[in-house]
Amino acid sequence: MKDMKAHLEKLRVEAEECELISKLATNPIKKELFAKLAAHHRTLANEVERTMNESK
């Protein structure tokens, strides 16, 4: 369970970093790419969290 918690936290941090990069990007393609990456990392984090809650 500790591994899953660590992975969950890592995904959340990566999502925040991607969102920040997206907001700061001046290139529209990079802005969109990092916004998609942020959304993807959030989806993964939600799945990990859901799995953790189901296994309790």
Short mmCIF file of N, CA, C and O in Angstrom, two decimals:
data_model
loop_
_atom_site.label_atom_id
_atom_site.label_comp_id
_atom_site.label_asym_id
_atom_site.label_seq_id
_atom_site.Cartn_x
_atom_site.Cartn_y
_atom_site.Cartn_z
N MET A 1 0.82 -1.20 0.00
CA MET A 1 0.00 0.00 0.00
C MET A 1 0.86 1.26 0.00
O MET A 1 0.49 2.24 -0.60
N LYS A 2 2.04 1.20 0.64
CA LYS A 2 2.91 2.37 0.66
C LYS A 2 3.37 2.74 -0.75
O LYS A 2 3.47 3.91 -1.10
N ASP A 3 3.64 1.69 -1.56
CA ASP A 3 4.05 1.94 -2.94
C ASP A 3 2.97 2.66 -3.72
O ASP A 3 3.24 3.56 -4.49
N MET A 4 1.73 2.25 -3.50
CA MET A 4 0.62 2.87 -4.21
C MET A 4 0.43 4.32 -3.77
O MET A 4 0.16 5.20 -4.59
N LYS A 5 0.60 4.58 -2.47
CA LYS A 5 0.48 5.95 -1.97
C LYS A 5 1.58 6.84 -2.56
O LYS A 5 1.32 7.97 -2.94
N ALA A 6 2.79 6.30 -2.64
CA ALA A 6 3.90 7.06 -3.21
C ALA A 6 3.65 7.33 -4.69
O ALA A 6 3.91 8.44 -5.18
N HIS A 7 3.14 6.34 -5.39
CA HIS A 7 2.86 6.51 -6.81
C HIS A 7 1.73 7.52 -7.01
O HIS A 7 1.79 8.36 -7.92
N LEU A 8 0.73 7.46 -6.17
CA LEU A 8 -0.38 8.40 -6.24
C LEU A 8 0.12 9.83 -6.06
O LEU A 8 -0.23 10.73 -6.82
N GLU A 9 0.96 10.03 -5.06
CA GLU A 9 1.50 11.37 -4.81
C GLU A 9 2.35 11.84 -6.00
O GLU A 9 2.27 13.00 -6.40
N LYS A 10 3.13 10.94 -6.56
CA LYS A 10 3.97 11.29 -7.71
C LYS A 10 3.09 11.70 -8.89
O LYS A 10 3.39 12.69 -9.58
N LEU A 11 2.01 10.98 -9.14
CA LEU A 11 1.12 11.34 -10.24
C LEU A 11 0.48 12.71 -10.03
O LEU A 11 0.35 13.49 -10.96
N ARG A 12 0.09 12.98 -8.79
CA ARG A 12 -0.51 14.28 -8.50
C ARG A 12 0.48 15.43 -8.70
O ARG A 12 0.13 16.48 -9.25
N VAL A 13 1.71 15.21 -8.28
CA VAL A 13 2.75 16.24 -8.46
C VAL A 13 3.01 16.45 -9.94
O VAL A 13 3.12 17.59 -10.41
N GLU A 14 3.11 15.37 -10.70
CA GLU A 14 3.36 15.49 -12.13
C GLU A 14 2.21 16.21 -12.84
O GLU A 14 2.43 17.00 -13.75
N ALA A 15 0.98 15.95 -12.41
CA ALA A 15 -0.18 16.63 -12.99
C ALA A 15 -0.08 18.14 -12.74
O ALA A 15 -0.32 18.94 -13.65
N GLU A 16 0.27 18.51 -11.52
CA GLU A 16 0.41 19.93 -11.19
C GLU A 16 1.53 20.59 -12.00
O GLU A 16 1.38 21.72 -12.49
N GLU A 17 2.65 19.88 -12.15
CA GLU A 17 3.77 20.42 -12.92
C GLU A 17 3.39 20.60 -14.38
O GLU A 17 3.71 21.62 -14.99
N CYS A 18 2.69 19.62 -14.95
CA CYS A 18 2.26 19.72 -16.35
C CYS A 18 1.28 20.88 -16.53
O CYS A 18 1.35 21.61 -17.53
N GLU A 19 0.39 21.05 -15.57
CA GLU A 19 -0.56 22.16 -15.65
C GLU A 19 0.16 23.51 -15.60
O GLU A 19 -0.16 24.42 -16.36
N LEU A 20 1.14 23.61 -14.73
CA LEU A 20 1.91 24.85 -14.63
C LEU A 20 2.65 25.13 -15.94
O LEU A 20 2.62 26.26 -16.45
N ILE A 21 3.29 24.12 -16.48
CA ILE A 21 4.01 24.29 -17.75
C ILE A 21 3.04 24.71 -18.85
O ILE A 21 3.34 25.59 -19.65
N SER A 22 1.85 24.10 -18.85
CA SER A 22 0.84 24.44 -19.85
C SER A 22 0.45 25.91 -19.75
O SER A 22 0.32 26.60 -20.76
N LYS A 23 0.27 26.38 -18.52
CA LYS A 23 -0.12 27.78 -18.32
C LYS A 23 0.98 28.75 -18.73
O LYS A 23 0.70 29.87 -19.18
N LEU A 24 2.23 28.33 -18.57
CA LEU A 24 3.36 29.22 -18.88
C LEU A 24 3.82 29.15 -20.32
O LEU A 24 4.53 30.03 -20.79
N ALA A 25 3.43 28.09 -21.02
CA ALA A 25 3.90 27.89 -22.40
C ALA A 25 3.35 28.97 -23.32
O ALA A 25 2.20 29.37 -23.22
N THR A 26 4.21 29.42 -24.21
CA THR A 26 3.78 30.40 -25.20
C THR A 26 3.45 29.73 -26.53
O THR A 26 2.69 30.28 -27.32
N ASN A 27 3.99 28.57 -26.75
CA ASN A 27 3.71 27.81 -27.96
C ASN A 27 2.37 27.09 -27.77
O ASN A 27 2.22 26.29 -26.85
N PRO A 28 1.39 27.34 -28.64
CA PRO A 28 0.06 26.73 -28.48
C PRO A 28 0.09 25.20 -28.51
O PRO A 28 -0.70 24.56 -27.80
N ILE A 29 0.98 24.62 -29.28
CA ILE A 29 1.06 23.16 -29.36
C ILE A 29 1.56 22.60 -28.03
O ILE A 29 1.01 21.62 -27.51
N LYS A 30 2.58 23.22 -27.46
CA LYS A 30 3.10 22.77 -26.17
C LYS A 30 2.08 23.01 -25.06
O LYS A 30 1.93 22.20 -24.15
N LYS A 31 1.38 24.14 -25.14
CA LYS A 31 0.34 24.46 -24.15
C LYS A 31 -0.71 23.34 -24.13
O LYS A 31 -1.08 22.83 -23.08
N GLU A 32 -1.17 22.94 -25.31
CA GLU A 32 -2.18 21.89 -25.41
C GLU A 32 -1.63 20.53 -24.97
O GLU A 32 -2.30 19.78 -24.26
N LEU A 33 -0.41 20.23 -25.36
CA LEU A 33 0.21 18.96 -24.99
C LEU A 33 0.31 18.81 -23.48
O LEU A 33 -0.09 17.79 -22.92
N PHE A 34 0.81 19.84 -22.81
CA PHE A 34 0.97 19.74 -21.36
C PHE A 34 -0.37 19.77 -20.63
O PHE A 34 -0.51 19.16 -19.57
N ALA A 35 -1.37 20.41 -21.20
CA ALA A 35 -2.71 20.36 -20.61
C ALA A 35 -3.26 18.94 -20.70
O ALA A 35 -3.86 18.43 -19.74
N LYS A 36 -3.03 18.28 -21.84
CA LYS A 36 -3.47 16.89 -21.99
C LYS A 36 -2.72 15.97 -21.05
O LYS A 36 -3.30 15.05 -20.47
N LEU A 37 -1.43 16.20 -20.89
CA LEU A 37 -0.63 15.39 -19.96
C LEU A 37 -1.12 15.56 -18.53
O LEU A 37 -1.20 14.59 -17.78
N ALA A 38 -1.45 16.79 -18.16
CA ALA A 38 -1.97 17.04 -16.81
C ALA A 38 -3.28 16.28 -16.59
O ALA A 38 -3.46 15.63 -15.56
N ALA A 39 -4.16 16.32 -17.57
CA ALA A 39 -5.43 15.62 -17.46
C ALA A 39 -5.21 14.10 -17.37
O ALA A 39 -5.87 13.41 -16.59
N HIS A 40 -4.27 13.61 -18.15
CA HIS A 40 -3.97 12.18 -18.14
C HIS A 40 -3.42 11.74 -16.78
O HIS A 40 -3.84 10.72 -16.24
N HIS A 41 -2.50 12.53 -16.24
CA HIS A 41 -1.94 12.19 -14.93
C HIS A 41 -3.02 12.24 -13.85
O HIS A 41 -3.02 11.43 -12.93
N ARG A 42 -3.95 13.17 -13.95
CA ARG A 42 -5.05 13.24 -12.98
C ARG A 42 -5.94 12.00 -13.08
O ARG A 42 -6.38 11.46 -12.07
N THR A 43 -6.21 11.57 -14.31
CA THR A 43 -7.01 10.37 -14.52
C THR A 43 -6.32 9.16 -13.90
O THR A 43 -6.95 8.35 -13.21
N LEU A 44 -5.03 9.04 -14.14
CA LEU A 44 -4.28 7.93 -13.56
C LEU A 44 -4.30 7.99 -12.04
O LEU A 44 -4.48 6.97 -11.37
N ALA A 45 -4.13 9.17 -11.48
CA ALA A 45 -4.15 9.33 -10.02
C ALA A 45 -5.51 8.93 -9.46
O ALA A 45 -5.59 8.25 -8.43
N ASN A 46 -6.57 9.32 -10.15
CA ASN A 46 -7.91 8.95 -9.70
C ASN A 46 -8.11 7.43 -9.72
O ASN A 46 -8.73 6.87 -8.82
N GLU A 47 -7.58 6.78 -10.74
CA GLU A 47 -7.69 5.32 -10.84
C GLU A 47 -6.91 4.63 -9.72
O GLU A 47 -7.38 3.67 -9.13
N VAL A 48 -5.72 5.13 -9.43
CA VAL A 48 -4.91 4.56 -8.35
C VAL A 48 -5.64 4.75 -7.02
O VAL A 48 -5.74 3.82 -6.22
N GLU A 49 -6.17 5.93 -6.81
CA GLU A 49 -6.88 6.21 -5.56
C GLU A 49 -8.11 5.32 -5.43
O GLU A 49 -8.40 4.78 -4.36
N ARG A 50 -8.86 5.16 -6.52
CA ARG A 50 -10.05 4.31 -6.51
C ARG A 50 -9.67 2.87 -6.17
O ARG A 50 -10.32 2.22 -5.36
N THR A 51 -8.60 2.40 -6.77
CA THR A 51 -8.14 1.03 -6.51
C THR A 51 -7.73 0.86 -5.06
O THR A 51 -8.02 -0.16 -4.43
N MET A 52 -7.04 1.87 -4.53
CA MET A 52 -6.63 1.82 -3.12
C MET A 52 -7.86 1.74 -2.21
O MET A 52 -7.88 0.97 -1.26
N ASN A 53 -8.87 2.54 -2.51
CA ASN A 53 -10.08 2.55 -1.67
C ASN A 53 -10.85 1.24 -1.77
O ASN A 53 -11.43 0.80 -0.78
N GLU A 54 -10.84 0.64 -2.94
CA GLU A 54 -11.54 -0.64 -3.11
C GLU A 54 -10.84 -1.79 -2.39
O GLU A 54 -11.49 -2.74 -1.98
N SER A 55 -9.53 -1.69 -2.24
CA SER A 55 -8.78 -2.79 -1.63
C SER A 55 -8.73 -2.68 -0.11
O SER A 55 -8.15 -3.55 0.54
N LYS A 56 -9.31 -1.65 0.46
CA LYS A 56 -9.32 -1.49 1.93
C LYS A 56 -10.32 -2.41 2.58
O LYS A 56 -11.31 -2.76 2.14
#
